[in-house]
mmCIF file of C-alpha atoms in Angstrom:
data_model
loop_
_atom_site.group_PDB
_atom_site.id
_atom_site.type_symbol
_atom_site.label_atom_id
_atom_site.label_comp_id
_atom_site.label_asym_id
_atom_site.label_seq_id
_atom_site.Cartn_x
_atom_site.Cartn_y
_atom_site.Cartn_z
ATOM 1 C CA UNK X 1 -0.010 -0.007 -0.008
ATOM 2 C CA UNK X 2 1.050 3.547 -0.496
ATOM 3 C CA UNK X 3 -0.252 6.976 0.420
ATOM 4 C CA UNK X 4 2.239 8.811 -1.758
ATOM 5 C CA UNK X 5 -0.449 10.038 -4.185
ATOM 6 C CA UNK X 6 2.197 9.770 -6.919
ATOM 7 C CA UNK X 7 1.048 9.598 -10.501
ATOM 8 C CA UNK X 8 3.570 6.984 -11.628
ATOM 9 C CA UNK X 9 2.822 7.352 -15.336
ATOM 10 C CA UNK X 10 3.495 11.078 -15.178
ATOM 11 C CA UNK X 11 6.483 10.514 -12.916
ATOM 12 C CA UNK X 12 8.041 7.971 -15.247
ATOM 13 C CA UNK X 13 7.472 10.180 -18.312
ATOM 14 C CA UNK X 14 9.252 13.065 -16.510
ATOM 15 C CA UNK X 15 11.981 10.691 -15.388
ATOM 16 C CA UNK X 16 12.608 9.489 -18.925
ATOM 17 C CA UNK X 17 12.570 13.082 -20.229
ATOM 18 C CA UNK X 18 15.252 14.151 -17.699
ATOM 19 C CA UNK X 19 17.397 11.114 -18.351
ATOM 20 C CA UNK X 20 17.106 11.683 -22.117
ATOM 21 C CA UNK X 21 18.531 15.179 -21.670
ATOM 22 C CA UNK X 22 21.828 13.695 -20.422
ATOM 23 C CA UNK X 23 24.359 13.037 -23.139
ATOM 24 C CA UNK X 24 27.891 11.713 -22.545
ATOM 25 C CA UNK X 25 29.265 15.157 -21.965
ATOM 26 C CA UNK X 26 26.746 15.872 -19.212
ATOM 27 C CA UNK X 27 27.258 12.492 -17.610
ATOM 28 C CA UNK X 28 31.060 13.015 -17.672
ATOM 29 C CA UNK X 29 30.487 16.395 -16.007
ATOM 30 C CA UNK X 30 28.306 14.844 -13.317
ATOM 31 C CA UNK X 31 31.002 12.244 -12.474
ATOM 32 C CA UNK X 32 33.567 15.039 -12.153
ATOM 33 C CA UNK X 33 31.165 17.040 -9.971
ATOM 34 C CA UNK X 34 30.465 13.986 -7.761
ATOM 35 C CA UNK X 35 34.172 13.241 -7.285
ATOM 36 C CA UNK X 36 34.915 16.862 -6.510
ATOM 37 C CA UNK X 37 32.113 16.973 -3.955
ATOM 38 C CA UNK X 38 33.445 13.832 -2.300
ATOM 39 C CA UNK X 39 36.995 15.303 -2.152
ATOM 40 C CA UNK X 40 35.742 18.613 -0.740
ATOM 41 C CA UNK X 41 33.674 16.830 1.813
ATOM 42 C CA UNK X 42 36.596 14.664 2.901
ATOM 43 C CA UNK X 43 38.865 17.672 3.295
ATOM 44 C CA UNK X 44 36.194 19.672 5.111
ATOM 45 C CA UNK X 45 35.574 16.792 7.483
ATOM 46 C CA UNK X 46 39.246 16.482 8.137
ATOM 47 C CA UNK X 47 39.492 20.190 8.922
ATOM 48 C CA UNK X 48 36.828 19.951 11.534
ATOM 49 C CA UNK X 49 38.626 17.164 13.354
ATOM 50 C CA UNK X 50 40.464 18.320 16.459
ATOM 51 C CA UNK X 51 43.516 16.380 15.369
ATOM 52 C CA UNK X 52 43.614 17.741 11.827
ATOM 53 C CA UNK X 53 46.933 18.817 10.323
ATOM 54 C CA UNK X 54 48.288 19.032 6.789
ATOM 55 C CA UNK X 55 50.000 15.706 7.367
ATOM 56 C CA UNK X 56 46.673 14.280 8.461
ATOM 57 C CA UNK X 57 45.040 15.503 5.255
ATOM 58 C CA UNK X 58 47.676 13.590 3.283
ATOM 59 C CA UNK X 59 48.038 10.493 5.381
ATOM 60 C CA UNK X 60 44.734 10.150 7.170
ATOM 61 C CA UNK X 61 42.326 11.372 4.573
ATOM 62 C CA UNK X 62 44.035 9.920 1.555
ATOM 63 C CA UNK X 63 45.390 6.659 2.978
ATOM 64 C CA UNK X 64 43.337 5.831 6.006
ATOM 65 C CA UNK X 65 40.132 7.698 5.271
ATOM 66 C CA UNK X 66 37.993 4.649 4.856
ATOM 67 C CA UNK X 67 39.179 3.115 8.088
ATOM 68 C CA UNK X 68 37.970 5.996 10.239
ATOM 69 C CA UNK X 69 35.067 7.275 8.254
ATOM 70 C CA UNK X 70 32.616 7.063 11.173
ATOM 71 C CA UNK X 71 34.768 9.087 13.475
ATOM 72 C CA UNK X 72 35.217 11.776 10.831
ATOM 73 C CA UNK X 73 31.579 11.744 9.962
ATOM 74 C CA UNK X 74 30.394 12.252 13.544
ATOM 75 C CA UNK X 75 32.843 14.988 14.309
ATOM 76 C CA UNK X 76 32.045 16.731 11.087
ATOM 77 C CA UNK X 77 28.327 16.627 11.565
ATOM 78 C CA UNK X 78 28.397 17.912 15.101
ATOM 79 C CA UNK X 79 31.104 20.509 14.720
ATOM 80 C CA UNK X 80 29.512 21.847 11.610
ATOM 81 C CA UNK X 81 26.230 22.285 13.497
ATOM 82 C CA UNK X 82 27.989 23.947 16.357
ATOM 83 C CA UNK X 83 29.862 26.343 14.117
ATOM 84 C CA UNK W 1 4.586 1.039 9.690
ATOM 85 C CA UNK W 2 2.886 3.244 12.190
ATOM 86 C CA UNK W 3 0.807 6.010 10.687
ATOM 87 C CA UNK W 4 -1.252 8.959 11.774
ATOM 88 C CA UNK W 5 -4.017 10.635 9.867
ATOM 89 C CA UNK W 6 -4.267 14.401 10.136
ATOM 90 C CA UNK W 7 -6.967 16.093 8.031
ATOM 91 C CA UNK W 8 -6.917 13.480 5.312
ATOM 92 C CA UNK W 9 -3.127 13.535 5.153
ATOM 93 C CA UNK W 10 -1.216 10.388 6.065
ATOM 94 C CA UNK W 11 1.919 10.683 8.182
ATOM 95 C CA UNK W 12 4.458 7.960 8.896
ATOM 96 C CA UNK W 13 5.911 7.847 12.380
ATOM 97 C CA UNK W 14 9.638 7.543 11.902
ATOM 98 C CA UNK W 15 12.807 7.579 14.034
ATOM 99 C CA UNK W 16 16.062 9.406 13.543
ATOM 100 C CA UNK W 17 19.073 8.199 15.617
ATOM 101 C CA UNK W 18 22.049 10.366 16.497
ATOM 102 C CA UNK W 19 24.921 10.452 18.949
ATOM 103 C CA UNK W 20 23.991 11.918 22.311
ATOM 104 C CA UNK W 21 25.970 15.179 22.616
ATOM 105 C CA UNK W 22 23.868 16.875 25.251
ATOM 106 C CA UNK W 23 22.422 19.352 22.762
ATOM 107 C CA UNK W 24 18.831 18.945 21.532
ATOM 108 C CA UNK W 25 18.490 18.981 17.770
ATOM 109 C CA UNK W 26 15.883 21.166 16.025
ATOM 110 C CA UNK W 27 15.887 19.105 12.891
ATOM 111 C CA UNK W 28 17.401 15.855 11.604
ATOM 112 C CA UNK W 29 21.034 15.864 10.552
ATOM 113 C CA UNK W 30 21.333 15.110 6.879
ATOM 114 C CA UNK W 31 23.591 12.319 5.661
ATOM 115 C CA UNK W 32 26.312 13.431 3.310
ATOM 116 C CA UNK W 33 27.486 12.182 0.006
ATOM 117 C CA UNK W 34 29.928 9.529 1.040
ATOM 118 C CA UNK W 35 27.502 7.474 3.153
ATOM 119 C CA UNK W 36 24.101 8.510 1.860
ATOM 120 C CA UNK W 37 23.149 5.334 0.083
ATOM 121 C CA UNK W 38 19.871 6.695 -1.367
ATOM 122 C CA UNK W 39 21.272 10.155 -1.905
ATOM 123 C CA UNK W 40 21.627 13.204 0.346
ATOM 124 C CA UNK W 41 18.749 13.710 2.713
ATOM 125 C CA UNK W 42 17.370 13.026 6.176
ATOM 126 C CA UNK W 43 17.450 9.339 7.023
ATOM 127 C CA UNK W 44 14.866 7.624 9.255
ATOM 128 C CA UNK W 45 14.021 4.158 10.479
ATOM 129 C CA UNK W 46 10.390 3.277 10.428
ATOM 130 C CA UNK W 47 10.815 0.762 13.276
ATOM 131 C CA UNK W 48 12.019 1.856 16.679
ATOM 132 C CA UNK W 49 13.881 -1.452 17.064
ATOM 133 C CA UNK W 50 16.210 -0.586 14.174
ATOM 134 C CA UNK W 51 16.653 2.954 15.409
ATOM 135 C CA UNK W 52 17.980 1.452 18.642
ATOM 136 C CA UNK W 53 20.288 -0.955 16.765
ATOM 137 C CA UNK W 54 21.647 1.942 14.788
ATOM 138 C CA UNK W 55 22.427 3.744 18.030
ATOM 139 C CA UNK W 56 24.137 0.721 19.573
ATOM 140 C CA UNK W 57 26.149 -0.113 16.455
ATOM 141 C CA UNK W 58 26.875 3.171 14.648
ATOM 142 C CA UNK W 59 26.390 6.144 16.977
ATOM 143 C CA UNK W 60 28.886 5.093 19.657
ATOM 144 C CA UNK W 61 31.429 7.879 19.873
ATOM 145 C CA UNK W 62 30.113 9.401 23.092
ATOM 146 C CA UNK W 63 28.838 6.084 24.529
ATOM 147 C CA UNK W 64 25.221 7.249 24.325
ATOM 148 C CA UNK W 65 22.751 7.875 21.555
ATOM 149 C CA UNK W 66 19.415 9.606 21.232
ATOM 150 C CA UNK W 67 16.333 8.984 19.127
ATOM 151 C CA UNK W 68 14.093 11.634 17.634
ATOM 152 C CA UNK W 69 10.560 10.955 16.510
ATOM 153 C CA UNK W 70 8.936 12.541 13.459
ATOM 154 C CA UNK W 71 5.633 12.618 11.659
ATOM 155 C CA UNK W 72 6.532 12.562 7.986
ATOM 156 C CA UNK W 73 3.946 13.395 5.382
ATOM 157 C CA UNK W 74 3.750 10.530 2.954
ATOM 158 C CA UNK W 75 2.697 12.607 -0.015
ATOM 159 C CA UNK W 76 5.341 12.456 -2.688
ATOM 160 C CA UNK W 77 7.332 9.767 -0.908
ATOM 161 C CA UNK W 78 7.895 6.698 -3.041
ATOM 162 C CA UNK W 79 7.114 3.535 -1.132
ATOM 163 C CA UNK W 80 9.376 1.012 -2.811
ATOM 164 C CA UNK W 81 8.958 -1.448 0.066
ATOM 165 C CA UNK W 82 5.209 -2.065 0.268
ATOM 166 C CA UNK W 83 3.801 -0.809 -3.013
ATOM 167 C CA UNK W 84 4.404 -3.213 -5.900
ATOM 168 C CA UNK W 85 3.859 -0.523 -8.526
ATOM 169 C CA UNK W 86 6.157 1.941 -6.815
ATOM 170 C CA UNK W 87 8.817 -0.710 -6.259
ATOM 171 C CA UNK W 88 8.682 -1.628 -9.971
ATOM 172 C CA UNK W 89 9.011 2.017 -10.952
ATOM 173 C CA UNK W 90 11.964 2.341 -8.573
ATOM 174 C CA UNK W 91 13.605 -0.780 -10.079
ATOM 175 C CA UNK W 92 13.139 0.493 -13.654
ATOM 176 C CA UNK W 93 14.567 3.863 -12.596
ATOM 177 C CA UNK W 94 17.659 2.321 -11.161
ATOM 178 C CA UNK W 95 18.201 0.182 -14.270
ATOM 179 C CA UNK W 96 17.669 3.049 -16.656
ATOM 180 C CA UNK W 97 19.979 5.359 -14.723
ATOM 181 C CA UNK W 98 22.665 2.690 -14.454
ATOM 182 C CA UNK W 99 22.518 2.122 -18.194
ATOM 183 C CA UNK W 100 22.752 5.888 -18.840
ATOM 184 C CA UNK W 101 25.801 6.258 -16.554
ATOM 185 C CA UNK W 102 27.674 3.527 -18.342
ATOM 186 C CA UNK W 103 28.003 5.733 -21.418
ATOM 187 C CA UNK W 104 30.662 7.491 -19.372
ATOM 188 C CA UNK W 105 32.049 4.810 -17.072
ATOM 189 C CA UNK W 106 32.042 1.026 -17.109
ATOM 190 C CA UNK W 107 32.503 0.619 -13.352
ATOM 191 C CA UNK W 108 29.248 2.244 -12.245
ATOM 192 C CA UNK W 109 28.347 1.499 -8.641
ATOM 193 C CA UNK W 110 24.856 1.430 -7.119
ATOM 194 C CA UNK W 111 25.942 4.397 -5.031
ATOM 195 C CA UNK W 112 26.802 6.343 -8.203
ATOM 196 C CA UNK W 113 23.316 5.586 -9.461
ATOM 197 C CA UNK W 114 21.530 6.689 -6.311
ATOM 198 C CA UNK W 115 23.639 9.789 -6.035
ATOM 199 C CA UNK W 116 23.004 10.749 -9.646
ATOM 200 C CA UNK W 117 19.288 10.280 -9.229
ATOM 201 C CA UNK W 118 19.309 12.341 -6.056
ATOM 202 C CA UNK W 119 21.440 15.149 -7.589
ATOM 203 C CA UNK W 120 19.887 15.339 -11.000
ATOM 204 C CA UNK W 121 16.532 13.595 -11.232
ATOM 205 C CA UNK W 122 14.386 13.208 -8.093
ATOM 206 C CA UNK W 123 13.937 16.841 -7.220
ATOM 207 C CA UNK W 124 13.046 17.670 -10.791
ATOM 208 C CA UNK W 125 10.407 14.919 -10.620
ATOM 209 C CA UNK W 126 9.163 16.472 -7.353
ATOM 210 C CA UNK W 127 9.893 13.243 -5.472
ATOM 211 C CA UNK W 128 10.043 14.081 -1.775
ATOM 212 C CA UNK W 129 11.624 10.878 -0.478
ATOM 213 C CA UNK W 130 11.973 7.106 -0.781
ATOM 214 C CA UNK W 131 11.095 4.170 1.468
ATOM 215 C CA UNK W 132 13.235 1.174 0.850
ATOM 216 C CA UNK W 133 14.463 -1.824 2.788
ATOM 217 C CA UNK W 134 18.172 -1.788 3.507
ATOM 218 C CA UNK W 135 20.457 -4.866 3.732
ATOM 219 C CA UNK W 136 19.448 -7.265 6.521
ATOM 220 C CA UNK W 137 22.792 -6.654 8.180
ATOM 221 C CA UNK W 138 24.701 -3.513 9.137
ATOM 222 C CA UNK W 139 27.652 -3.657 6.722
ATOM 223 C CA UNK W 140 29.801 -1.522 9.022
ATOM 224 C CA UNK W 141 29.142 -3.682 12.069
ATOM 225 C CA UNK W 142 28.826 -7.200 10.787
ATOM 226 C CA UNK W 143 28.045 -8.756 14.141
ATOM 227 C CA UNK W 144 24.434 -7.682 14.277
ATOM 228 C CA UNK W 145 22.012 -10.159 12.845
ATOM 229 C CA UNK W 146 18.443 -9.149 12.236
ATOM 230 C CA UNK W 147 16.845 -12.545 12.513
ATOM 231 C CA UNK W 148 16.103 -15.173 15.111
ATOM 232 C CA UNK W 149 15.877 -17.863 12.474
ATOM 233 C CA UNK W 150 19.102 -17.750 10.478
ATOM 234 C CA UNK W 151 19.598 -17.595 7.564
ATOM 235 C CA UNK W 152 16.036 -16.447 7.048
ATOM 236 C CA UNK W 153 15.940 -12.684 7.187
ATOM 237 C CA UNK W 154 12.225 -12.340 7.617
ATOM 238 C CA UNK W 155 12.206 -8.880 9.050
ATOM 239 C CA UNK W 156 12.545 -5.978 6.651
ATOM 240 C CA UNK W 157 15.052 -3.358 7.767
ATOM 241 C CA UNK W 158 13.236 -0.359 6.307
ATOM 242 C CA UNK W 159 14.733 3.061 5.931
ATOM 243 C CA UNK W 160 13.197 6.269 4.653
ATOM 244 C CA UNK W 161 15.138 9.138 3.153
ATOM 245 C CA UNK W 162 13.392 12.463 3.041
ATOM 246 C CA UNK W 163 14.727 14.887 0.424
ATOM 247 C CA UNK W 164 12.238 17.686 1.162
ATOM 248 C CA UNK W 165 12.196 18.836 4.763
ATOM 249 C CA UNK W 166 8.711 20.330 4.204
ATOM 250 C CA UNK W 167 7.433 16.745 4.489
ATOM 251 C CA UNK W 168 8.736 16.524 8.082
ATOM 252 C CA UNK W 169 5.852 17.864 10.160
ATOM 253 C CA UNK W 170 7.280 17.230 13.569
ATOM 254 C CA UNK W 171 10.705 16.483 14.997
ATOM 255 C CA UNK W 172 10.829 15.771 18.722
ATOM 256 C CA UNK W 173 13.283 14.089 21.102
ATOM 257 C CA UNK W 174 11.869 10.660 21.963
ATOM 258 C CA UNK W 175 14.642 8.975 23.899
ATOM 259 C CA UNK W 176 17.753 10.695 25.269
ATOM 260 C CA UNK W 177 20.957 9.374 26.817
ATOM 261 C CA UNK W 178 20.463 5.768 25.713
ATOM 262 C CA UNK W 179 23.542 3.735 26.551
ATOM 263 C CA UNK W 180 25.349 2.085 23.658
ATOM 264 C CA UNK W 181 25.767 -1.606 24.298
ATOM 265 C CA UNK W 182 28.096 -3.696 22.207
ATOM 266 C CA UNK W 183 26.730 -7.005 21.098
#
């Protein structure tokens, strides 16, 4: 059951229309945008960490980022809110 | 799912888990790009049980977590868990988007697909959110098993992402200072 009140036919037509407007160039641009956003977010998160340093940015964010993603995420969310 | 009717509008009762930091939140904290599996938005559990598990397993930095309760207007929220038609639309959308992305990259991930849809498509379609069942295990904390009859995962681990905060009618603290317990 659903109470979304969505008109799926209309929704799908709109979906297809939007997707159709994306050619290879636009998709390439979206991948670049996505990667840039991820990089910016990682650096921003690192900067909010108490222990952040330039070396951290290189070693921690680049090499060990995945290992401590939860710690970075929590600090980032809270410190960003507090700022 | 627990629901509430207010003036012909249907609202889902949903739970948002965060670390307990002593400060009361006014609104949910949005997930960001690198761990927002259905795209950037406010993430909720529709079962309190899973909201607690999330606190015990993933919101452990301060040793305590808190749970906020919301009434979320269902209008415009795709229910890909309990509506067959909406699930099939969701499935077709994922497949179409994945195919589209492969014109640029061969190694397209499901995360790429969801992020692309969230960035470029859903808001233009006026989609306010998505209800979908997550993996039956917490991939970050593999020890938690959501079944008493392994390997039968009979209980759906349902999440809801809300893209449009206007759909969130209320946001109130429900449980504070809950102690994280390791399994």
